[in-house]
Amino acid sequence: MKIYFLIHFHTKPGQHLKISGSLPQLGAGDFSKAVKLNYLNDQFWHLQLEIPEEELSVDEKIDYRYIFSQENAEDIIEWTVDRFIRLSDIHTPEIQLVDFWNHAGEYENVFFTSPFRDVLLKDKKQVTASKVSKSATHIFKVKAPLLEKDEALCILGNTSALSKWSIAAPVFMEKEGDWWISSLNLSKSDFPILYKYAVINRRSGKFIRYEGGENRIFYKPANKKRINIIHDGFCQLPNNTWKGAGVAIPVFSLRSHRSFGVGEFSDLKLLVDWADKVGMRLIQLLPVNDTISTYTWVDSYPYSAISAFALHPLYINAEKVAGKEHAAVLKPYRNIQKRLNSLPHVDYESVLKTKLNIIVSLYDLMKDKVFESEDYKKFYKKNEFWLVPYAAFSYLRDKYKTADASLWKQHKDFDSAVIKKLSSKSQKHFNKIGFHYFTQYQLHLQLKEAHDYANQHKIILKGDIPIGINRHGVDAWTEPALYDMNVQAGAPPDDFAIKGQNWGFPTYNWEKMAEDGFLWWKKRFEQMSLYFDAFRIDHILGFFRIWSIPIHAVEGIMGYFVPAIPVYKNEFFERGIWFDHHRYCNPFINDNVLWELFGPNEKKFKIFLDQQPDFSYNLKPGFRTQKQVEDYFKNLEATDENFHIRQGLFDLISNVILFEESSPSSGKFHFRFNIESTTSLRHLEWNTQQQLKDLYVDYFFRRQDEFWRLEAMEKLPALKRATQMLICGEDLGLVPHCVPDVMKQLGLLSLEIQRMPKDTGTLFFHPAHAPYLSVVTPSTHDMSTIRGWWEEDREKIQRFYNEVLGQYGIAPPTCEAWINKEIVIQHLYSPAQWCIFQLQDILGMDEKLRGHDPHEERINIPAIPKHYWRYRMNIFLEDLLKQNEFSDNIMRFVAASGRSNS
């Protein structure tokens, strides 16, 4: 059999196309063995294969995709494997395949991700068996994801076989998988053939519309020996019309009458009922992984999971675990439950301690029956790769009273065989390990049940993938080579955290991760897809470059981007800049600096300094890093004065212009962020200041962009191909110029926030200007709510009131319900595909339902490294469901904006 591949694709010198497919001759799916196509002309590339008949089975289904290659750049692999040849349909010795490139950034591809395919558009899925006529010379295939129920595609053209454009007798197409298909005998037609696809109501026969654009054209005449299969890509219809709304809230913030002082996975079903009632199609959550390191409130931080796979025991519903058979176990705890559930905030430590005590009791009663069940055995087998290390880690953490494995007496270094033996059922301590198997199984059942319940109501769950992992967690313990444990991840300074952010996470060793094709990430996505249909990539900028902070630093201001093209020593000389290593790379401290920073309090700092012959100062040994200073003040009384001195020493340590890479004399330097704010720069002569500022701008805003684009394209395409979930990127902060284009090329949804415009020339972002592939929201968990924001900056709010809301006069001092409503409605009418609100912002539309103090509704304050994450909604979900008038109003707003999609 001969197979001819022909693809429409315009290239430039140095660029070419390859093809990868399931046939051995196409590399058997191995991209590294893809076959190079031949250049035909300015519009086409082609390839001819001749395959012996004995190598093919009539039942075989051949699939393939194209790869774009160019010199000194990454390969770009076509988005999906959705083209196929079913050999049972072929009755000729030759096949010609005519294709169009499927660009990942085409927004129609979004509708073939799992949330749309399996949930949101499931009722519109029309699948019929497409039979290819033995006499067919041409098979036309096209995709149209947003047809309504009873709508179908037809094909019309300028030949009798295509009804000569007569809409009264169109050629109907049949649906198979993602494609609409029509097989035709065009042997008696004159070529070239002009044709178009059109929409028709299959039930009534009413013609609805032609697709847009110019007529399609096929040049080559029919050949009795050859069948032509034309993959025409997407039907040119308005495929950016689907819009949805959603609600965002952490699981711990949910409140129900049956929960236990904290939101639980089972509470999600009540939230689903309410979201369905008001026409919302998405529920967005914060990470739900286990964060237990210390058993204190510090563990309330959901982005510091000790396992990327294990779920947090905090979210278990003990009553569901107990069932009727063991309900008596909970009776002694009912008064505690009532007290914890009545608290305005989560009491993390009390809730966790009480729940774990209950689950231990239930484990003792239920373990044998559960472990013998077939369903548990399936769960264990599928999850053993992470479950056993996680349970062993948790056991050892409790045994040695620390999650820091370097402090354990045994098992500091992970050994799979040793840990398997440690976890054996024959061990005396097995119950302390088996308890974690049992708990994770119950959590799995409860979250899976909530997810399935949501999908049954045409609602999708959106999860959150943190950018980092806990350095004292299972992932770092089992595979330390995947991470750089000598640095800390964070973010540079911004308006929300003027000293930057230090998250404490190790950074990723991307080179090591790439060796096995990012297997850790693929497993993570697969696990997440059990419970979620979409996910938010926390700090997607970290896939381009990460803010890397030395292990000896405390504040984020001490970091720089990695990877990054450094400033080399010779660049200073080439620009005529005086270079003094000691002056630029060490804290600059003299009497003027001390007075400028501390005024009359300068004397309190001199005890930590050594004066030099030139009357400048050096920090004394033991106080030269922020970590040393932090450790010193830990042993002192926590007074305001000690805090002030500690912060002053931090500021002196960060009063530098350059950080030297790696070891001294490397000759590679990175600018400290915002050098203009340093007294070190201000004490240089004017001309040197200007020269350094110019080099600083080049370093941060010119030289890195293409380098960072290539970094992202080595990771994100492979990760995107690893999942069918819908991917949204949190692209906030200091965003490189290349980020929007990369996200657009890959079809990743961006995040657009009204008070954080990406255009530096504007004060506010207007939701009406959002791109289609985006999520718009007035606030996130890292920000104050609409109501809280209204009271933060009077001048800014006045401008917002007049310029964005179009209101005259003086802005009210507080965000009245009608203002909150105006902002919500403004977002609903955005062209963005998704509009997602914090539940607090929705409740803020009603004076009776909103919380009393808007500042109590904030979930996180990024400027506080150890913030207590404990917000709970101020109304029980059961009571919210009874607020019919409020829900009806929300439903009308959502429906009027075209976002109900019910």
Short mmCIF file of N, CA and C in Angstrom, two decimals, residues 171-301:
data_model
loop_
_atom_site.label_atom_id
_atom_site.label_comp_id
_atom_site.label_asym_id
_atom_site.label_seq_id
_atom_site.Cartn_x
_atom_site.Cartn_y
_atom_site.Cartn_z
N VAL A 171 -25.48 17.63 1.19
CA VAL A 171 -24.90 16.33 1.49
C VAL A 171 -24.61 16.28 2.99
N PHE A 172 -25.37 15.46 3.71
CA PHE A 172 -25.22 15.37 5.16
C PHE A 172 -23.90 14.68 5.51
N MET A 173 -23.36 15.08 6.64
CA MET A 173 -22.15 14.46 7.16
C MET A 173 -22.50 13.68 8.42
N GLU A 174 -21.70 12.67 8.73
CA GLU A 174 -21.92 11.85 9.92
C GLU A 174 -20.81 12.15 10.93
N LYS A 175 -21.13 12.01 12.21
CA LYS A 175 -20.17 12.31 13.28
C LYS A 175 -19.50 11.03 13.74
N GLU A 176 -18.18 11.08 13.84
CA GLU A 176 -17.42 9.97 14.41
C GLU A 176 -16.27 10.54 15.22
N GLY A 177 -16.31 10.31 16.51
CA GLY A 177 -15.28 10.91 17.36
C GLY A 177 -15.38 12.42 17.30
N ASP A 178 -14.26 13.06 17.04
CA ASP A 178 -14.24 14.53 16.97
C ASP A 178 -14.62 15.05 15.59
N TRP A 179 -14.69 14.16 14.59
CA TRP A 179 -14.81 14.61 13.20
C TRP A 179 -16.22 14.44 12.65
N TRP A 180 -16.60 15.38 11.81
CA TRP A 180 -17.75 15.20 10.92
C TRP A 180 -17.19 14.71 9.59
N ILE A 181 -17.79 13.64 9.07
CA ILE A 181 -17.20 12.93 7.93
C ILE A 181 -18.22 12.75 6.81
N SER A 182 -17.72 12.89 5.60
CA SER A 182 -18.54 12.60 4.42
C SER A 182 -17.66 11.90 3.39
N SER A 183 -18.10 10.70 2.93
CA SER A 183 -17.35 9.97 1.89
C SER A 183 -18.12 10.09 0.58
N LEU A 184 -17.42 10.52 -0.47
CA LEU A 184 -18.07 10.84 -1.74
C LEU A 184 -17.32 10.23 -2.91
N ASN A 185 -18.09 9.94 -3.97
CA ASN A 185 -17.50 9.52 -5.24
C ASN A 185 -17.49 10.73 -6.16
N LEU A 186 -16.30 11.27 -6.36
CA LEU A 186 -16.16 12.47 -7.21
C LEU A 186 -15.49 12.14 -8.54
N SER A 187 -15.60 10.86 -8.94
CA SER A 187 -14.91 10.44 -10.16
C SER A 187 -15.46 11.11 -11.42
N LYS A 188 -16.71 11.55 -11.37
CA LYS A 188 -17.31 12.20 -12.55
C LYS A 188 -17.35 13.72 -12.43
N SER A 189 -16.68 14.23 -11.43
CA SER A 189 -16.69 15.68 -11.21
C SER A 189 -15.53 16.34 -11.92
N ASP A 190 -15.76 17.61 -12.26
CA ASP A 190 -14.70 18.42 -12.85
C ASP A 190 -13.90 19.09 -11.73
N PHE A 191 -12.59 19.09 -11.89
CA PHE A 191 -11.71 19.69 -10.89
C PHE A 191 -11.07 20.96 -11.45
N PRO A 192 -10.76 21.91 -10.59
CA PRO A 192 -10.83 21.88 -9.13
C PRO A 192 -12.28 22.00 -8.64
N ILE A 193 -12.49 21.48 -7.44
CA ILE A 193 -13.81 21.51 -6.81
C ILE A 193 -13.82 22.63 -5.77
N LEU A 194 -14.86 23.45 -5.81
CA LEU A 194 -15.08 24.47 -4.79
C LEU A 194 -16.14 23.94 -3.83
N TYR A 195 -15.93 24.12 -2.54
CA TYR A 195 -16.91 23.59 -1.59
C TYR A 195 -16.86 24.36 -0.28
N LYS A 196 -17.90 24.17 0.51
CA LYS A 196 -17.99 24.75 1.85
C LYS A 196 -18.77 23.83 2.75
N TYR A 197 -18.50 23.95 4.05
CA TYR A 197 -19.31 23.25 5.04
C TYR A 197 -20.42 24.19 5.52
N ALA A 198 -21.49 23.59 5.98
CA ALA A 198 -22.63 24.39 6.44
C ALA A 198 -23.32 23.67 7.58
N VAL A 199 -24.14 24.41 8.32
CA VAL A 199 -24.87 23.88 9.46
C VAL A 199 -26.34 23.72 9.08
N ILE A 200 -26.89 22.58 9.48
CA ILE A 200 -28.29 22.30 9.17
C ILE A 200 -28.93 21.61 10.37
N ASN A 201 -30.20 21.84 10.57
CA ASN A 201 -30.92 21.15 11.64
C ASN A 201 -31.35 19.79 11.11
N ARG A 202 -30.78 18.76 11.70
CA ARG A 202 -31.03 17.41 11.20
C ARG A 202 -32.49 17.00 11.38
N ARG A 203 -33.10 17.45 12.48
CA ARG A 203 -34.47 17.04 12.76
C ARG A 203 -35.48 17.72 11.82
N SER A 204 -35.34 19.04 11.64
CA SER A 204 -36.31 19.79 10.82
C SER A 204 -35.89 19.93 9.37
N GLY A 205 -34.61 19.72 9.11
CA GLY A 205 -34.09 19.90 7.76
C GLY A 205 -33.83 21.35 7.40
N LYS A 206 -34.01 22.26 8.34
CA LYS A 206 -33.83 23.68 8.07
C LYS A 206 -32.35 24.02 7.92
N PHE A 207 -32.01 24.70 6.83
CA PHE A 207 -30.64 25.16 6.60
C PHE A 207 -30.39 26.36 7.50
N ILE A 208 -29.27 26.35 8.23
CA ILE A 208 -29.00 27.42 9.20
C ILE A 208 -27.98 28.42 8.68
N ARG A 209 -26.81 27.95 8.24
CA ARG A 209 -25.81 28.90 7.76
C ARG A 209 -24.64 28.18 7.11
N TYR A 210 -23.97 28.90 6.20
CA TYR A 210 -22.69 28.46 5.67
C TYR A 210 -21.59 28.82 6.68
N GLU A 211 -20.48 28.10 6.59
CA GLU A 211 -19.31 28.53 7.35
C GLU A 211 -18.78 29.82 6.73
N GLY A 212 -17.95 30.54 7.49
CA GLY A 212 -17.39 31.78 6.99
C GLY A 212 -16.17 31.54 6.11
N GLY A 213 -15.59 32.62 5.65
CA GLY A 213 -14.37 32.54 4.86
C GLY A 213 -14.60 32.26 3.39
N GLU A 214 -13.49 32.19 2.65
CA GLU A 214 -13.55 31.89 1.22
C GLU A 214 -13.93 30.43 0.99
N ASN A 215 -14.36 30.13 -0.24
CA ASN A 215 -14.64 28.74 -0.60
C ASN A 215 -13.37 27.90 -0.43
N ARG A 216 -13.57 26.68 0.05
CA ARG A 216 -12.46 25.73 0.08
C ARG A 216 -12.27 25.17 -1.32
N ILE A 217 -11.09 24.68 -1.60
CA ILE A 217 -10.81 24.21 -2.97
C ILE A 217 -9.96 22.95 -2.92
N PHE A 218 -10.30 22.00 -3.81
CA PHE A 218 -9.51 20.78 -3.95
C PHE A 218 -9.18 20.62 -5.43
N TYR A 219 -7.86 20.51 -5.73
CA TYR A 219 -7.42 20.58 -7.11
C TYR A 219 -7.34 19.24 -7.82
N LYS A 220 -6.85 18.22 -7.11
CA LYS A 220 -6.45 17.00 -7.80
C LYS A 220 -7.66 16.16 -8.19
N PRO A 221 -7.77 15.71 -9.43
CA PRO A 221 -8.91 14.89 -9.85
C PRO A 221 -8.88 13.51 -9.23
N ALA A 222 -10.00 12.83 -9.32
CA ALA A 222 -10.13 11.49 -8.74
C ALA A 222 -9.25 10.49 -9.49
N ASN A 223 -8.79 9.48 -8.75
CA ASN A 223 -7.94 8.44 -9.29
C ASN A 223 -8.49 7.11 -8.77
N LYS A 224 -8.81 6.20 -9.66
CA LYS A 224 -9.44 4.94 -9.26
C LYS A 224 -8.58 4.13 -8.29
N LYS A 225 -7.26 4.33 -8.34
CA LYS A 225 -6.37 3.57 -7.47
C LYS A 225 -6.17 4.24 -6.10
N ARG A 226 -6.70 5.45 -5.97
CA ARG A 226 -6.36 6.23 -4.78
C ARG A 226 -7.62 6.80 -4.14
N ILE A 227 -7.64 6.76 -2.79
CA ILE A 227 -8.68 7.46 -2.04
C ILE A 227 -8.03 8.66 -1.36
N ASN A 228 -8.70 9.79 -1.44
CA ASN A 228 -8.20 11.02 -0.84
C ASN A 228 -8.93 11.30 0.48
N ILE A 229 -8.16 11.48 1.55
CA ILE A 229 -8.74 11.82 2.85
C ILE A 229 -8.31 13.23 3.20
N ILE A 230 -9.28 14.12 3.29
CA ILE A 230 -9.00 15.54 3.51
C ILE A 230 -9.38 15.91 4.94
N HIS A 231 -8.39 16.21 5.75
CA HIS A 231 -8.64 16.70 7.10
C HIS A 231 -8.64 18.22 7.05
N ASP A 232 -9.82 18.81 7.09
CA ASP A 232 -9.96 20.24 6.88
C ASP A 232 -9.90 21.08 8.15
N GLY A 233 -9.51 20.49 9.25
CA GLY A 233 -9.38 21.28 10.46
C GLY A 233 -10.73 21.65 11.05
N PHE A 234 -10.91 22.92 11.39
CA PHE A 234 -12.14 23.38 12.03
C PHE A 234 -13.05 24.08 11.03
N CYS A 235 -14.33 23.77 11.15
CA CYS A 235 -15.34 24.48 10.38
C CYS A 235 -15.31 25.94 10.82
N GLN A 236 -15.34 26.85 9.87
CA GLN A 236 -15.19 28.27 10.19
C GLN A 236 -16.51 28.86 10.66
N LEU A 237 -16.79 28.57 11.91
CA LEU A 237 -17.99 29.06 12.58
C LEU A 237 -17.56 29.94 13.76
N PRO A 238 -18.48 30.74 14.31
CA PRO A 238 -18.11 31.54 15.49
C PRO A 238 -17.93 30.64 16.72
N ASN A 239 -16.73 30.08 16.85
CA ASN A 239 -16.46 29.09 17.90
C ASN A 239 -15.91 29.71 19.19
N ASN A 240 -16.10 31.03 19.35
CA ASN A 240 -15.68 31.67 20.59
C ASN A 240 -16.89 32.21 21.34
N THR A 241 -18.01 31.52 21.18
CA THR A 241 -19.25 32.00 21.79
C THR A 241 -19.55 31.35 23.14
N TRP A 242 -18.88 30.22 23.43
CA TRP A 242 -19.17 29.54 24.70
C TRP A 242 -18.52 30.31 25.85
N LYS A 243 -19.31 30.66 26.85
CA LYS A 243 -18.77 31.37 28.02
C LYS A 243 -19.38 30.78 29.28
N GLY A 244 -18.56 30.66 30.32
CA GLY A 244 -19.03 30.08 31.57
C GLY A 244 -18.65 30.94 32.76
N ALA A 245 -19.36 30.72 33.86
CA ALA A 245 -19.08 31.41 35.11
C ALA A 245 -18.77 30.38 36.18
N GLY A 246 -18.00 30.81 37.18
CA GLY A 246 -17.64 29.89 38.25
C GLY A 246 -17.43 30.59 39.57
N VAL A 247 -17.29 29.79 40.60
CA VAL A 247 -17.06 30.31 41.95
C VAL A 247 -15.78 29.70 42.49
N ALA A 248 -15.00 30.51 43.22
CA ALA A 248 -13.73 30.05 43.78
C ALA A 248 -13.78 30.14 45.30
N ILE A 249 -13.37 29.06 45.95
CA ILE A 249 -13.31 29.04 47.41
C ILE A 249 -12.44 27.86 47.84
N PRO A 250 -11.60 28.02 48.86
CA PRO A 250 -10.85 26.87 49.36
C PRO A 250 -11.80 25.88 50.03
N VAL A 251 -11.46 24.61 50.00
CA VAL A 251 -12.30 23.61 50.69
C VAL A 251 -12.41 23.94 52.17
N PHE A 252 -11.29 24.37 52.79
CA PHE A 252 -11.34 24.63 54.23
C PHE A 252 -12.30 25.77 54.59
N SER A 253 -12.65 26.60 53.60
CA SER A 253 -13.52 27.75 53.88
C SER A 253 -15.01 27.40 53.83
N LEU A 254 -15.34 26.22 53.34
CA LEU A 254 -16.74 25.83 53.27
C LEU A 254 -17.30 25.61 54.68
N ARG A 255 -18.59 25.81 54.80
CA ARG A 255 -19.24 25.64 56.11
C ARG A 255 -20.59 24.96 55.91
N SER A 256 -20.76 23.81 56.54
CA SER A 256 -22.05 23.13 56.51
C SER A 256 -22.41 22.69 57.92
N HIS A 257 -23.66 22.39 58.14
CA HIS A 257 -24.11 21.98 59.48
C HIS A 257 -23.50 20.65 59.89
N ARG A 258 -23.10 19.82 58.93
CA ARG A 258 -22.61 18.48 59.25
C ARG A 258 -21.09 18.39 59.23
N SER A 259 -20.42 19.47 58.86
CA SER A 259 -18.96 19.42 58.84
C SER A 259 -18.40 19.59 60.24
N PHE A 260 -17.07 19.62 60.34
CA PHE A 260 -16.44 19.52 61.65
C PHE A 260 -15.45 20.67 61.86
N GLY A 261 -15.97 21.91 61.82
CA GLY A 261 -15.12 23.06 62.07
C GLY A 261 -14.28 23.48 60.89
N VAL A 262 -14.42 22.79 59.78
CA VAL A 262 -13.66 23.10 58.57
C VAL A 262 -14.44 22.52 57.39
N GLY A 263 -14.23 23.09 56.20
CA GLY A 263 -14.86 22.52 55.03
C GLY A 263 -14.32 21.14 54.73
N GLU A 264 -15.19 20.27 54.20
CA GLU A 264 -14.81 18.89 53.90
C GLU A 264 -15.17 18.57 52.46
N PHE A 265 -14.57 17.50 51.93
CA PHE A 265 -14.85 17.13 50.54
C PHE A 265 -16.34 16.90 50.32
N SER A 266 -17.02 16.37 51.30
CA SER A 266 -18.45 16.11 51.15
C SER A 266 -19.25 17.40 51.04
N ASP A 267 -18.72 18.51 51.58
CA ASP A 267 -19.41 19.80 51.48
C ASP A 267 -19.45 20.31 50.05
N LEU A 268 -18.56 19.82 49.23
CA LEU A 268 -18.54 20.27 47.83
C LEU A 268 -19.86 19.95 47.12
N LYS A 269 -20.52 18.90 47.55
CA LYS A 269 -21.79 18.53 46.92
C LYS A 269 -22.85 19.61 47.17
N LEU A 270 -22.83 20.21 48.36
CA LEU A 270 -23.75 21.31 48.65
C LEU A 270 -23.40 22.53 47.80
N LEU A 271 -22.11 22.78 47.65
CA LEU A 271 -21.70 23.91 46.81
C LEU A 271 -22.08 23.66 45.35
N VAL A 272 -21.98 22.42 44.92
CA VAL A 272 -22.42 22.06 43.56
C VAL A 272 -23.91 22.37 43.39
N ASP A 273 -24.70 22.01 44.38
CA ASP A 273 -26.15 22.27 44.31
C ASP A 273 -26.42 23.76 44.14
N TRP A 274 -25.68 24.58 44.89
CA TRP A 274 -25.90 26.02 44.79
C TRP A 274 -25.40 26.56 43.45
N ALA A 275 -24.21 26.13 43.02
CA ALA A 275 -23.66 26.59 41.74
C ALA A 275 -24.59 26.23 40.59
N ASP A 276 -25.15 25.02 40.64
CA ASP A 276 -26.08 24.59 39.61
C ASP A 276 -27.34 25.45 39.64
N LYS A 277 -27.76 25.80 40.81
CA LYS A 277 -28.98 26.59 40.97
C LYS A 277 -28.83 27.98 40.36
N VAL A 278 -27.62 28.55 40.41
CA VAL A 278 -27.42 29.91 39.89
C VAL A 278 -26.79 29.92 38.50
N GLY A 279 -26.60 28.74 37.91
CA GLY A 279 -26.11 28.68 36.53
C GLY A 279 -24.61 28.70 36.38
N MET A 280 -23.88 28.46 37.45
CA MET A 280 -22.42 28.43 37.35
C MET A 280 -21.95 27.03 37.00
N ARG A 281 -20.89 26.96 36.19
CA ARG A 281 -20.45 25.68 35.64
C ARG A 281 -19.07 25.26 36.13
N LEU A 282 -18.50 26.00 37.08
CA LEU A 282 -17.14 25.68 37.53
C LEU A 282 -16.99 26.03 39.00
N ILE A 283 -16.29 25.15 39.72
CA ILE A 283 -15.91 25.41 41.11
C ILE A 283 -14.39 25.31 41.18
N GLN A 284 -13.77 26.39 41.60
CA GLN A 284 -12.31 26.44 41.68
C GLN A 284 -11.86 26.34 43.13
N LEU A 285 -10.89 25.45 43.37
CA LEU A 285 -10.39 25.20 44.72
C LEU A 285 -8.91 25.54 44.83
N LEU A 286 -8.44 25.72 46.04
CA LEU A 286 -7.00 25.81 46.30
C LEU A 286 -6.45 24.39 46.43
N PRO A 287 -5.12 24.22 46.50
CA PRO A 287 -4.56 22.87 46.64
C PRO A 287 -5.16 22.13 47.83
N VAL A 288 -5.34 20.82 47.67
CA VAL A 288 -5.97 20.00 48.72
C VAL A 288 -5.03 18.90 49.21
N ASN A 289 -3.73 19.06 48.96
CA ASN A 289 -2.77 18.04 49.37
C ASN A 289 -2.38 18.17 50.84
N ASP A 290 -1.87 17.09 51.38
CA ASP A 290 -1.46 17.04 52.79
C ASP A 290 -0.29 18.00 53.03
N THR A 291 -0.42 18.84 54.05
CA THR A 291 0.63 19.80 54.39
C THR A 291 1.18 19.57 55.80
N ILE A 292 0.84 18.45 56.42
CA ILE A 292 1.19 18.25 57.83
C ILE A 292 2.70 18.06 58.01
N SER A 293 3.33 19.08 58.58
CA SER A 293 4.74 19.01 58.94
C SER A 293 4.93 19.12 60.44
N THR A 294 4.16 20.03 61.06
CA THR A 294 4.38 20.35 62.47
C THR A 294 3.14 20.12 63.33
N TYR A 295 2.02 19.84 62.72
CA TYR A 295 0.73 19.71 63.42
C TYR A 295 0.29 21.03 64.06
N THR A 296 0.85 22.15 63.60
CA THR A 296 0.47 23.46 64.11
C THR A 296 -0.21 24.25 63.00
N TRP A 297 -0.70 25.44 63.35
CA TRP A 297 -1.41 26.27 62.37
C TRP A 297 -0.52 26.68 61.20
N VAL A 298 0.80 26.59 61.38
CA VAL A 298 1.72 26.93 60.28
C VAL A 298 1.45 26.03 59.08
N ASP A 299 0.98 24.82 59.33
CA ASP A 299 0.67 23.88 58.25
C ASP A 299 -0.60 24.24 57.48
N SER A 300 -1.27 25.32 57.89
CA SER A 300 -2.50 25.73 57.19
C SER A 300 -2.21 26.27 55.80
N TYR A 301 -0.94 26.54 55.51
CA TYR A 301 -0.51 27.06 54.20
C TYR A 301 -0.69 25.96 53.15
#
